[in-house]
Amino acid sequence: MTPAPLRGQVAVVTGANSGVGRSATEMLLRAGVHVTMICRSRARGEQALAELRELAAAAGADVALELADMSRLDDVRGAAARIAARLPAIDILVNNAGVSQARCVESAEGFELTFATNHLGHFLLTCLLLERLEAGRGRIVNVSSRGHRGGDLRRAPLEDIARGRAWKGALQAYGDSKLANVLFTTESVRRWGDRGITANSVHPGVLATEIWKKTPRFVRILIRPFTWFMDKPDVGGEAVMNLVRDPARDDVVNGLYFSELDEEKPSAQARDEDLARELWDRSLEWTGG
């Protein structure tokens, strides 16, 4: 019998109750991985937990739920503390939860909400779980987007972008946050590679997921006729699994950007090492990570 390379590993997945996160969670559970879901909504999280328990049991895996709004840094600290107290090691971390706000909204700590959710919350979570990742396989997948190519973190001081003072619309804010995901990926490999941490970022595909409901109204109107042609979330789940299912590839597939299953070169800004270092240092200041 062919051995199951993931059986018994431990994963944490943010935004796990729907879309790419839900699909990746189901695939991980089927592979025998013990999964902790991080969800913002108690009702939706508990519903997903109830629905997945049978699947987990059939695969000999466990599934658990932690509640956290990834835009709220205190929520992230609380969830990370509870996870660290329960899990001595983490093999896989899937930073997936994401939003796209139709207008400039301020987070609890005074950051632009899209940037806070898509980048800062996940940056902080990863930093707080670093020791657990180091104790395990330490495989990180940051769910980014092809939209990172429209991101521009050089157009204004990072402080102004993070605080929403350089707001240029929902699509720009989303692109900025997804660019931050790619920069975080490559810089984490540079800073943590000697600790056995590996990381990649991935565009999961153009998918029919809940995120379209949070885009500006004019975008929803334009997109609606095309939703019939969008891929199902399982395409995104498979894109995540492609980066975690074979531990033998960890040293080779590391610090890269993928579009679905294929490696691609990210945007020029995503390859800017000075920008990556600056974003990292500022993110540490903003989050206290």
PDB file of C-alpha atoms in Angstrom:
ATOM      1  CA  MET A   1       0.000   0.000   0.000  1.00  0.00           C
ATOM      2  CA  THR A   2       1.292   3.453  -0.907  1.00  0.00           C
ATOM      3  CA  PRO A   3       1.970   5.435   2.269  1.00  0.00           C
ATOM      4  CA  ALA A   4      -0.189   8.497   2.952  1.00  0.00           C
ATOM      5  CA  PRO A   5       2.399  11.296   3.268  1.00  0.00           C
ATOM      6  CA  LEU A   6       0.087  13.713   5.071  1.00  0.00           C
ATOM      7  CA  ARG A   7      -1.652  11.344   7.486  1.00  0.00           C
ATOM      8  CA  GLY A   8      -1.307  12.533  11.055  1.00  0.00           C
ATOM      9  CA  GLN A   9      -0.001  15.988  10.130  1.00  0.00           C
ATOM     10  CA  VAL A  10      -1.523  19.076  11.751  1.00  0.00           C
ATOM     11  CA  ALA A  11      -2.893  22.053   9.802  1.00  0.00           C
ATOM     12  CA  VAL A  12      -4.404  25.440  10.575  1.00  0.00           C
ATOM     13  CA  VAL A  13      -6.610  27.040   7.897  1.00  0.00           C
ATOM     14  CA  THR A  14      -8.056  30.561   8.097  1.00  0.00           C
ATOM     15  CA  GLY A  15     -11.383  31.362   6.472  1.00  0.00           C
ATOM     16  CA  ALA A  16     -12.133  27.644   6.546  1.00  0.00           C
ATOM     17  CA  ASN A  17     -15.930  27.679   6.522  1.00  0.00           C
ATOM     18  CA  SER A  18     -16.381  28.589   2.853  1.00  0.00           C
ATOM     19  CA  GLY A  19     -14.701  28.947  -0.525  1.00  0.00           C
ATOM     20  CA  VAL A  20     -11.058  27.980  -0.938  1.00  0.00           C
ATOM     21  CA  GLY A  21     -10.588  27.532   2.809  1.00  0.00           C
ATOM     22  CA  ARG A  22     -13.492  25.089   3.073  1.00  0.00           C
ATOM     23  CA  SER A  23     -12.338  23.142   0.029  1.00  0.00           C
ATOM     24  CA  ALA A  24      -8.744  22.932   1.295  1.00  0.00           C
ATOM     25  CA  THR A  25      -9.994  21.853   4.725  1.00  0.00           C
ATOM     26  CA  GLU A  26     -12.041  19.031   3.214  1.00  0.00           C
ATOM     27  CA  MET A  27      -9.101  17.852   1.109  1.00  0.00           C
ATOM     28  CA  LEU A  28      -6.724  17.959   4.068  1.00  0.00           C
ATOM     29  CA  LEU A  29      -9.155  15.989   6.216  1.00  0.00           C
ATOM     30  CA  ARG A  30      -9.558  13.336   3.509  1.00  0.00           C
ATOM     31  CA  ALA A  31      -5.754  13.016   3.519  1.00  0.00           C
ATOM     32  CA  GLY A  32      -5.834  12.285   7.248  1.00  0.00           C
ATOM     33  CA  VAL A  33      -4.650  15.724   8.399  1.00  0.00           C
ATOM     34  CA  HIS A  34      -5.897  17.109  11.722  1.00  0.00           C
ATOM     35  CA  VAL A  35      -7.295  20.562  10.901  1.00  0.00           C
ATOM     36  CA  THR A  36      -8.021  23.599  13.054  1.00  0.00           C
ATOM     37  CA  MET A  37     -10.350  25.990  11.253  1.00  0.00           C
ATOM     38  CA  ILE A  38     -10.168  29.698  12.035  1.00  0.00           C
ATOM     39  CA  CYS A  39     -13.463  31.401  11.215  1.00  0.00           C
ATOM     40  CA  ARG A  40     -14.851  34.857  11.899  1.00  0.00           C
ATOM     41  CA  SER A  41     -18.518  33.922  12.312  1.00  0.00           C
ATOM     42  CA  ARG A  42     -19.465  31.602  15.173  1.00  0.00           C
ATOM     43  CA  ALA A  43     -22.647  30.477  13.416  1.00  0.00           C
ATOM     44  CA  ARG A  44     -20.958  29.678  10.094  1.00  0.00           C
ATOM     45  CA  GLY A  45     -17.933  28.184  11.809  1.00  0.00           C
ATOM     46  CA  GLU A  46     -19.985  25.867  14.007  1.00  0.00           C
ATOM     47  CA  GLN A  47     -22.110  24.826  11.037  1.00  0.00           C
ATOM     48  CA  ALA A  48     -18.988  23.942   9.040  1.00  0.00           C
ATOM     49  CA  LEU A  49     -17.561  22.094  12.042  1.00  0.00           C
ATOM     50  CA  ALA A  50     -20.710  20.000  12.378  1.00  0.00           C
ATOM     51  CA  GLU A  51     -20.738  19.230   8.652  1.00  0.00           C
ATOM     52  CA  LEU A  52     -17.078  18.174   8.600  1.00  0.00           C
ATOM     53  CA  ARG A  53     -16.965  15.951  11.683  1.00  0.00           C
ATOM     54  CA  GLU A  54     -18.211  12.877   9.817  1.00  0.00           C
ATOM     55  CA  LEU A  55     -15.662  13.374   7.042  1.00  0.00           C
ATOM     56  CA  ALA A  56     -12.891  13.794   9.596  1.00  0.00           C
ATOM     57  CA  ALA A  57     -13.895  10.695  11.537  1.00  0.00           C
ATOM     58  CA  ALA A  58     -14.017   8.577   8.382  1.00  0.00           C
ATOM     59  CA  ALA A  59     -10.455   9.650   7.540  1.00  0.00           C
ATOM     60  CA  GLY A  60      -9.132   9.142  11.068  1.00  0.00           C
ATOM     61  CA  ALA A  61      -8.573  12.872  11.487  1.00  0.00           C
ATOM     62  CA  ASP A  62      -9.711  15.557  13.909  1.00  0.00           C
ATOM     63  CA  VAL A  63     -11.318  18.895  13.106  1.00  0.00           C
ATOM     64  CA  ALA A  64     -11.520  21.820  15.519  1.00  0.00           C
ATOM     65  CA  LEU A  65     -12.749  25.416  15.437  1.00  0.00           C
ATOM     66  CA  GLU A  66     -11.221  28.667  16.624  1.00  0.00           C
ATOM     67  CA  LEU A  67     -13.001  31.991  16.273  1.00  0.00           C
ATOM     68  CA  ALA A  68     -11.162  35.122  15.162  1.00  0.00           C
ATOM     69  CA  ASP A  69     -11.817  38.137  12.979  1.00  0.00           C
ATOM     70  CA  MET A  70      -8.513  38.381  11.098  1.00  0.00           C
ATOM     71  CA  SER A  71      -8.850  42.175  10.882  1.00  0.00           C
ATOM     72  CA  ARG A  72      -8.780  42.460  14.686  1.00  0.00           C
ATOM     73  CA  LEU A  73      -5.263  41.958  16.022  1.00  0.00           C
ATOM     74  CA  ASP A  74      -6.497  41.155  19.529  1.00  0.00           C
ATOM     75  CA  ASP A  75      -8.674  38.386  18.062  1.00  0.00           C
ATOM     76  CA  VAL A  76      -5.660  36.989  16.234  1.00  0.00           C
ATOM     77  CA  ARG A  77      -3.554  37.050  19.407  1.00  0.00           C
ATOM     78  CA  GLY A  78      -6.258  35.220  21.318  1.00  0.00           C
ATOM     79  CA  ALA A  79      -6.696  32.527  18.667  1.00  0.00           C
ATOM     80  CA  ALA A  80      -2.941  32.054  18.324  1.00  0.00           C
ATOM     81  CA  ALA A  81      -2.555  31.663  22.092  1.00  0.00           C
ATOM     82  CA  ARG A  82      -5.305  29.042  22.253  1.00  0.00           C
ATOM     83  CA  ILE A  83      -3.882  27.141  19.285  1.00  0.00           C
ATOM     84  CA  ALA A  84      -0.348  27.219  20.696  1.00  0.00           C
ATOM     85  CA  ALA A  85      -1.623  25.918  24.029  1.00  0.00           C
ATOM     86  CA  ARG A  86      -3.372  23.009  22.312  1.00  0.00           C
ATOM     87  CA  LEU A  87      -0.956  22.104  19.489  1.00  0.00           C
ATOM     88  CA  PRO A  88       2.727  21.387  20.228  1.00  0.00           C
ATOM     89  CA  ALA A  89       3.569  21.460  16.506  1.00  0.00           C
ATOM     90  CA  ILE A  90       1.979  22.682  13.284  1.00  0.00           C
ATOM     91  CA  ASP A  91       2.886  21.163   9.937  1.00  0.00           C
ATOM     92  CA  ILE A  92       0.775  23.286   7.573  1.00  0.00           C
ATOM     93  CA  LEU A  93      -0.550  26.835   7.863  1.00  0.00           C
ATOM     94  CA  VAL A  94      -2.932  28.026   5.144  1.00  0.00           C
ATOM     95  CA  ASN A  95      -3.387  31.807   5.335  1.00  0.00           C
ATOM     96  CA  ASN A  96      -6.525  32.084   3.253  1.00  0.00           C
ATOM     97  CA  ALA A  97      -9.187  34.356   4.786  1.00  0.00           C
ATOM     98  CA  GLY A  98      -9.735  37.455   2.701  1.00  0.00           C
ATOM     99  CA  VAL A  99     -12.075  40.362   2.100  1.00  0.00           C
ATOM    100  CA  SER A 100     -12.611  43.093  -0.464  1.00  0.00           C
ATOM    101  CA  GLN A 101     -14.383  46.158   0.889  1.00  0.00           C
ATOM    102  CA  ALA A 102     -16.515  48.388  -1.317  1.00  0.00           C
ATOM    103  CA  ARG A 103     -15.447  51.489   0.612  1.00  0.00           C
ATOM    104  CA  CYS A 104     -12.607  52.565   2.859  1.00  0.00           C
ATOM    105  CA  VAL A 105     -13.379  51.087   6.276  1.00  0.00           C
ATOM    106  CA  GLU A 106     -11.177  51.344   9.358  1.00  0.00           C
ATOM    107  CA  SER A 107     -10.331  48.264  11.404  1.00  0.00           C
ATOM    108  CA  ALA A 108     -10.519  48.160  15.205  1.00  0.00           C
ATOM    109  CA  GLU A 109      -6.861  49.169  15.415  1.00  0.00           C
ATOM    110  CA  GLY A 110      -7.136  51.935  12.819  1.00  0.00           C
ATOM    111  CA  PHE A 111      -5.917  50.167   9.671  1.00  0.00           C
ATOM    112  CA  GLU A 112      -7.660  49.953   6.297  1.00  0.00           C
ATOM    113  CA  LEU A 113      -9.830  46.852   6.678  1.00  0.00           C
ATOM    114  CA  THR A 114      -8.794  45.000   3.512  1.00  0.00           C
ATOM    115  CA  PHE A 115      -5.105  45.443   4.339  1.00  0.00           C
ATOM    116  CA  ALA A 116      -5.696  44.526   7.986  1.00  0.00           C
ATOM    117  CA  THR A 117      -7.566  41.325   7.145  1.00  0.00           C
ATOM    118  CA  ASN A 118      -5.654  40.091   4.140  1.00  0.00           C
ATOM    119  CA  HIS A 119      -2.142  40.969   5.317  1.00  0.00           C
ATOM    120  CA  LEU A 120      -1.683  42.187   8.875  1.00  0.00           C
ATOM    121  CA  GLY A 121      -3.832  39.562  10.599  1.00  0.00           C
ATOM    122  CA  HIS A 122      -2.099  36.730   8.778  1.00  0.00           C
ATOM    123  CA  PHE A 123       1.342  38.239   9.297  1.00  0.00           C
ATOM    124  CA  LEU A 124       0.688  38.379  13.029  1.00  0.00           C
ATOM    125  CA  LEU A 125      -0.833  34.881  13.185  1.00  0.00           C
ATOM    126  CA  THR A 126       2.177  33.388  11.424  1.00  0.00           C
ATOM    127  CA  CYS A 127       4.641  35.195  13.696  1.00  0.00           C
ATOM    128  CA  LEU A 128       2.785  34.062  16.809  1.00  0.00           C
ATOM    129  CA  LEU A 129       2.697  30.440  15.618  1.00  0.00           C
ATOM    130  CA  LEU A 130       6.323  30.429  14.480  1.00  0.00           C
ATOM    131  CA  GLU A 131       7.587  28.195  17.286  1.00  0.00           C
ATOM    132  CA  ARG A 132       4.842  25.660  16.594  1.00  0.00           C
ATOM    133  CA  LEU A 133       5.629  25.757  12.868  1.00  0.00           C
ATOM    134  CA  GLU A 134       9.318  25.300  13.619  1.00  0.00           C
ATOM    135  CA  ALA A 135       8.467  22.276  15.780  1.00  0.00           C
ATOM    136  CA  GLY A 136       6.496  20.753  12.890  1.00  0.00           C
ATOM    137  CA  ARG A 137       6.912  20.592   9.144  1.00  0.00           C
ATOM    138  CA  GLY A 138       6.584  24.379   8.927  1.00  0.00           C
ATOM    139  CA  ARG A 139       4.864  24.570   5.537  1.00  0.00           C
ATOM    140  CA  ILE A 140       3.085  27.892   4.871  1.00  0.00           C
ATOM    141  CA  VAL A 141       0.711  28.630   1.991  1.00  0.00           C
ATOM    142  CA  ASN A 142      -0.357  32.250   1.547  1.00  0.00           C
ATOM    143  CA  VAL A 143      -3.427  32.520  -0.668  1.00  0.00           C
ATOM    144  CA  SER A 144      -2.755  35.597  -2.790  1.00  0.00           C
ATOM    145  CA  SER A 145      -4.284  36.555  -6.124  1.00  0.00           C
ATOM    146  CA  ARG A 146      -3.456  37.457  -9.677  1.00  0.00           C
ATOM    147  CA  GLY A 147      -4.789  40.814  -8.510  1.00  0.00           C
ATOM    148  CA  HIS A 148      -1.422  41.407  -6.816  1.00  0.00           C
ATOM    149  CA  ARG A 149      -0.209  42.576 -10.242  1.00  0.00           C
ATOM    150  CA  GLY A 150      -2.412  45.651  -9.812  1.00  0.00           C
ATOM    151  CA  GLY A 151      -1.033  46.332  -6.350  1.00  0.00           C
ATOM    152  CA  ASP A 152       1.257  49.316  -5.874  1.00  0.00           C
ATOM    153  CA  LEU A 153       2.889  49.713  -2.476  1.00  0.00           C
ATOM    154  CA  ARG A 154       5.288  52.324  -3.855  1.00  0.00           C
ATOM    155  CA  ARG A 155       2.642  54.907  -4.752  1.00  0.00           C
ATOM    156  CA  ALA A 156       2.579  56.360  -1.223  1.00  0.00           C
ATOM    157  CA  PRO A 157       4.248  55.777   2.152  1.00  0.00           C
ATOM    158  CA  LEU A 158       3.352  52.349   3.541  1.00  0.00           C
ATOM    159  CA  GLU A 159       1.880  54.007   6.625  1.00  0.00           C
ATOM    160  CA  ASP A 160      -0.604  55.913   4.455  1.00  0.00           C
ATOM    161  CA  ILE A 161      -1.584  52.798   2.511  1.00  0.00           C
ATOM    162  CA  ALA A 162      -2.000  50.702   5.662  1.00  0.00           C
ATOM    163  CA  ARG A 163      -4.098  53.410   7.340  1.00  0.00           C
ATOM    164  CA  GLY A 164      -6.307  54.012   4.302  1.00  0.00           C
ATOM    165  CA  ARG A 165      -5.033  57.536   3.743  1.00  0.00           C
ATOM    166  CA  ALA A 166      -3.923  56.558   0.219  1.00  0.00           C
ATOM    167  CA  TRP A 167      -7.216  54.820  -0.643  1.00  0.00           C
ATOM    168  CA  LYS A 168      -7.753  54.549  -4.392  1.00  0.00           C
ATOM    169  CA  GLY A 169     -10.732  52.234  -4.504  1.00  0.00           C
ATOM    170  CA  ALA A 170     -11.589  48.671  -3.603  1.00  0.00           C
ATOM    171  CA  LEU A 171      -9.675  47.006  -6.428  1.00  0.00           C
ATOM    172  CA  GLN A 172      -6.499  48.926  -5.593  1.00  0.00           C
ATOM    173  CA  ALA A 173      -6.824  48.071  -1.896  1.00  0.00           C
ATOM    174  CA  TYR A 174      -7.337  44.400  -2.713  1.00  0.00           C
ATOM    175  CA  GLY A 175      -4.377  44.369  -5.096  1.00  0.00           C
ATOM    176  CA  ASP A 176      -2.194  46.064  -2.482  1.00  0.00           C
ATOM    177  CA  SER A 177      -3.094  43.452   0.133  1.00  0.00           C
ATOM    178  CA  LYS A 178      -2.463  40.560  -2.245  1.00  0.00           C
ATOM    179  CA  LEU A 179       0.898  42.064  -3.222  1.00  0.00           C
ATOM    180  CA  ALA A 180       1.694  42.171   0.491  1.00  0.00           C
ATOM    181  CA  ASN A 181       0.938  38.433   0.668  1.00  0.00           C
ATOM    182  CA  VAL A 182       3.570  37.654  -1.964  1.00  0.00           C
ATOM    183  CA  LEU A 183       6.153  39.958  -0.374  1.00  0.00           C
ATOM    184  CA  PHE A 184       5.489  38.352   3.021  1.00  0.00           C
ATOM    185  CA  THR A 185       6.021  34.914   1.498  1.00  0.00           C
ATOM    186  CA  THR A 186       9.442  35.579   0.017  1.00  0.00           C
ATOM    187  CA  GLU A 187      10.664  37.578   3.009  1.00  0.00           C
ATOM    188  CA  SER A 188       9.572  34.854   5.448  1.00  0.00           C
ATOM    189  CA  VAL A 189      11.736  32.379   3.546  1.00  0.00           C
ATOM    190  CA  ARG A 190      14.699  34.763   3.711  1.00  0.00           C
ATOM    191  CA  ARG A 191      14.243  35.378   7.431  1.00  0.00           C
ATOM    192  CA  TRP A 192      13.070  31.981   8.622  1.00  0.00           C
ATOM    193  CA  GLY A 193      14.529  29.562   6.101  1.00  0.00           C
ATOM    194  CA  ASP A 194      17.294  28.477   8.475  1.00  0.00           C
ATOM    195  CA  ARG A 195      14.575  27.518  10.963  1.00  0.00           C
ATOM    196  CA  GLY A 196      13.076  24.978   8.594  1.00  0.00           C
ATOM    197  CA  ILE A 197      10.155  27.185   7.525  1.00  0.00           C
ATOM    198  CA  THR A 198       9.019  26.951   3.901  1.00  0.00           C
ATOM    199  CA  ALA A 199       6.417  29.163   2.216  1.00  0.00           C
ATOM    200  CA  ASN A 200       4.755  29.763  -1.120  1.00  0.00           C
ATOM    201  CA  SER A 201       1.997  32.054  -2.370  1.00  0.00           C
ATOM    202  CA  VAL A 202      -0.723  31.051  -4.789  1.00  0.00           C
ATOM    203  CA  HIS A 203      -3.421  32.561  -6.976  1.00  0.00           C
ATOM    204  CA  PRO A 204      -6.199  29.972  -6.461  1.00  0.00           C
ATOM    205  CA  GLY A 205      -8.056  30.766  -9.673  1.00  0.00           C
ATOM    206  CA  VAL A 206     -10.990  33.009 -10.559  1.00  0.00           C
ATOM    207  CA  LEU A 207     -13.570  31.309  -8.401  1.00  0.00           C
ATOM    208  CA  ALA A 208     -17.258  31.619  -7.614  1.00  0.00           C
ATOM    209  CA  THR A 209     -16.807  32.376  -3.900  1.00  0.00           C
ATOM    210  CA  GLU A 210     -18.327  34.654  -1.264  1.00  0.00           C
ATOM    211  CA  ILE A 211     -15.706  37.364  -1.786  1.00  0.00           C
ATOM    212  CA  TRP A 212     -17.598  38.765  -4.795  1.00  0.00           C
ATOM    213  CA  LYS A 213     -20.450  39.770  -2.480  1.00  0.00           C
ATOM    214  CA  LYS A 214     -18.153  42.277  -0.755  1.00  0.00           C
ATOM    215  CA  THR A 215     -16.893  43.987  -3.898  1.00  0.00           C
ATOM    216  CA  PRO A 216     -18.264  47.371  -5.057  1.00  0.00           C
ATOM    217  CA  ARG A 217     -21.746  47.259  -6.575  1.00  0.00           C
ATOM    218  CA  PHE A 218     -20.531  48.192 -10.053  1.00  0.00           C
ATOM    219  CA  VAL A 219     -18.063  45.307  -9.948  1.00  0.00           C
ATOM    220  CA  ARG A 220     -20.784  42.869  -8.849  1.00  0.00           C
ATOM    221  CA  ILE A 221     -22.970  44.022 -11.731  1.00  0.00           C
ATOM    222  CA  LEU A 222     -20.116  43.577 -14.217  1.00  0.00           C
ATOM    223  CA  ILE A 223     -19.084  40.205 -12.807  1.00  0.00           C
ATOM    224  CA  ARG A 224     -22.540  38.647 -12.425  1.00  0.00           C
ATOM    225  CA  PRO A 225     -22.859  37.412 -16.054  1.00  0.00           C
ATOM    226  CA  PHE A 226     -19.447  35.736 -15.769  1.00  0.00           C
ATOM    227  CA  THR A 227     -19.997  33.873 -12.509  1.00  0.00           C
ATOM    228  CA  TRP A 228     -21.432  30.959 -14.489  1.00  0.00           C
ATOM    229  CA  PHE A 229     -18.013  30.525 -16.075  1.00  0.00           C
ATOM    230  CA  MET A 230     -15.966  30.828 -12.879  1.00  0.00           C
ATOM    231  CA  ASP A 231     -14.322  27.764 -11.425  1.00  0.00           C
ATOM    232  CA  LYS A 232     -15.653  26.075  -8.322  1.00  0.00           C
ATOM    233  CA  PRO A 233     -13.780  26.545  -5.016  1.00  0.00           C
ATOM    234  CA  ASP A 234     -12.340  23.017  -5.369  1.00  0.00           C
ATOM    235  CA  VAL A 235      -9.975  24.428  -8.005  1.00  0.00           C
ATOM    236  CA  GLY A 236      -8.578  26.686  -5.302  1.00  0.00           C
ATOM    237  CA  GLY A 237      -8.481  23.852  -2.792  1.00  0.00           C
ATOM    238  CA  GLU A 238      -6.458  21.768  -5.237  1.00  0.00           C
ATOM    239  CA  ALA A 239      -4.093  24.718  -5.796  1.00  0.00           C
ATOM    240  CA  VAL A 240      -3.408  24.738  -2.057  1.00  0.00           C
ATOM    241  CA  MET A 241      -3.019  20.953  -1.885  1.00  0.00           C
ATOM    242  CA  ASN A 242      -0.541  21.059  -4.765  1.00  0.00           C
ATOM    243  CA  LEU A 243       1.804  22.964  -2.452  1.00  0.00           C
ATOM    244  CA  VAL A 244       1.465  20.761   0.623  1.00  0.00           C
ATOM    245  CA  ARG A 245       0.688  17.180  -0.392  1.00  0.00           C
ATOM    246  CA  ASP A 246       4.288  16.061  -1.034  1.00  0.00           C
ATOM    247  CA  PRO A 247       6.683  16.849   1.830  1.00  0.00           C
ATOM    248  CA  ALA A 248       9.582  15.695  -0.360  1.00  0.00           C
ATOM    249  CA  ARG A 249       9.102  18.856  -2.468  1.00  0.00           C
ATOM    250  CA  ASP A 250       9.372  21.301   0.436  1.00  0.00           C
ATOM    251  CA  ASP A 251      13.016  22.229  -0.122  1.00  0.00           C
ATOM    252  CA  VAL A 252      12.548  22.599  -3.886  1.00  0.00           C
ATOM    253  CA  VAL A 253       9.169  24.343  -4.006  1.00  0.00           C
ATOM    254  CA  ASN A 254       9.886  27.190  -1.631  1.00  0.00           C
ATOM    255  CA  GLY A 255       9.542  30.970  -1.844  1.00  0.00           C
ATOM    256  CA  LEU A 256       7.625  30.718  -5.107  1.00  0.00           C
ATOM    257  CA  TYR A 257       4.429  32.143  -6.572  1.00  0.00           C
ATOM    258  CA  PHE A 258       1.915  29.877  -8.297  1.00  0.00           C
ATOM    259  CA  SER A 259      -1.106  30.540 -10.450  1.00  0.00           C
ATOM    260  CA  GLU A 260      -3.321  27.552  -9.661  1.00  0.00           C
ATOM    261  CA  LEU A 261      -0.975  24.593 -10.310  1.00  0.00           C
ATOM    262  CA  ASP A 262       1.692  26.392 -12.307  1.00  0.00           C
ATOM    263  CA  GLU A 263       4.673  28.362 -11.058  1.00  0.00           C
ATOM    264  CA  GLU A 264       4.773  31.915 -12.403  1.00  0.00           C
ATOM    265  CA  LYS A 265       6.969  34.959 -11.981  1.00  0.00           C
ATOM    266  CA  PRO A 266       5.074  37.494  -9.832  1.00  0.00           C
ATOM    267  CA  SER A 267       5.005  41.230 -10.505  1.00  0.00           C
ATOM    268  CA  ALA A 268       8.134  43.370 -10.392  1.00  0.00           C
ATOM    269  CA  GLN A 269       7.106  44.910  -7.058  1.00  0.00           C
ATOM    270  CA  ALA A 270       6.520  41.431  -5.638  1.00  0.00           C
ATOM    271  CA  ARG A 271      10.197  40.710  -6.365  1.00  0.00           C
ATOM    272  CA  ASP A 272      11.454  43.962  -4.803  1.00  0.00           C
ATOM    273  CA  GLU A 273      13.599  42.822  -1.852  1.00  0.00           C
ATOM    274  CA  ASP A 274      13.874  46.326  -0.389  1.00  0.00           C
ATOM    275  CA  LEU A 275      10.091  46.668  -0.413  1.00  0.00           C
ATOM    276  CA  ALA A 276       9.702  43.232   1.169  1.00  0.00           C
ATOM    277  CA  ARG A 277      12.071  44.175   3.998  1.00  0.00           C
ATOM    278  CA  GLU A 278      10.356  47.517   4.547  1.00  0.00           C
ATOM    279  CA  LEU A 279       6.897  45.937   4.611  1.00  0.00           C
ATOM    280  CA  TRP A 280       8.092  43.276   7.070  1.00  0.00           C
ATOM    281  CA  ASP A 281       9.642  45.816   9.448  1.00  0.00           C
ATOM    282  CA  ARG A 282       6.584  48.066   9.347  1.00  0.00           C
ATOM    283  CA  SER A 283       4.258  45.086   9.820  1.00  0.00           C
ATOM    284  CA  LEU A 284       6.198  44.156  12.950  1.00  0.00           C
ATOM    285  CA  GLU A 285       5.725  47.692  14.247  1.00  0.00           C
ATOM    286  CA  TRP A 286       2.008  47.761  13.430  1.00  0.00           C
ATOM    287  CA  THR A 287       1.211  44.343  14.894  1.00  0.00           C
ATOM    288  CA  GLY A 288       3.760  44.010  17.664  1.00  0.00           C
ATOM    289  CA  GLY A 289       4.408  40.578  16.190  1.00  0.00           C
TER     290      GLY A 289
END
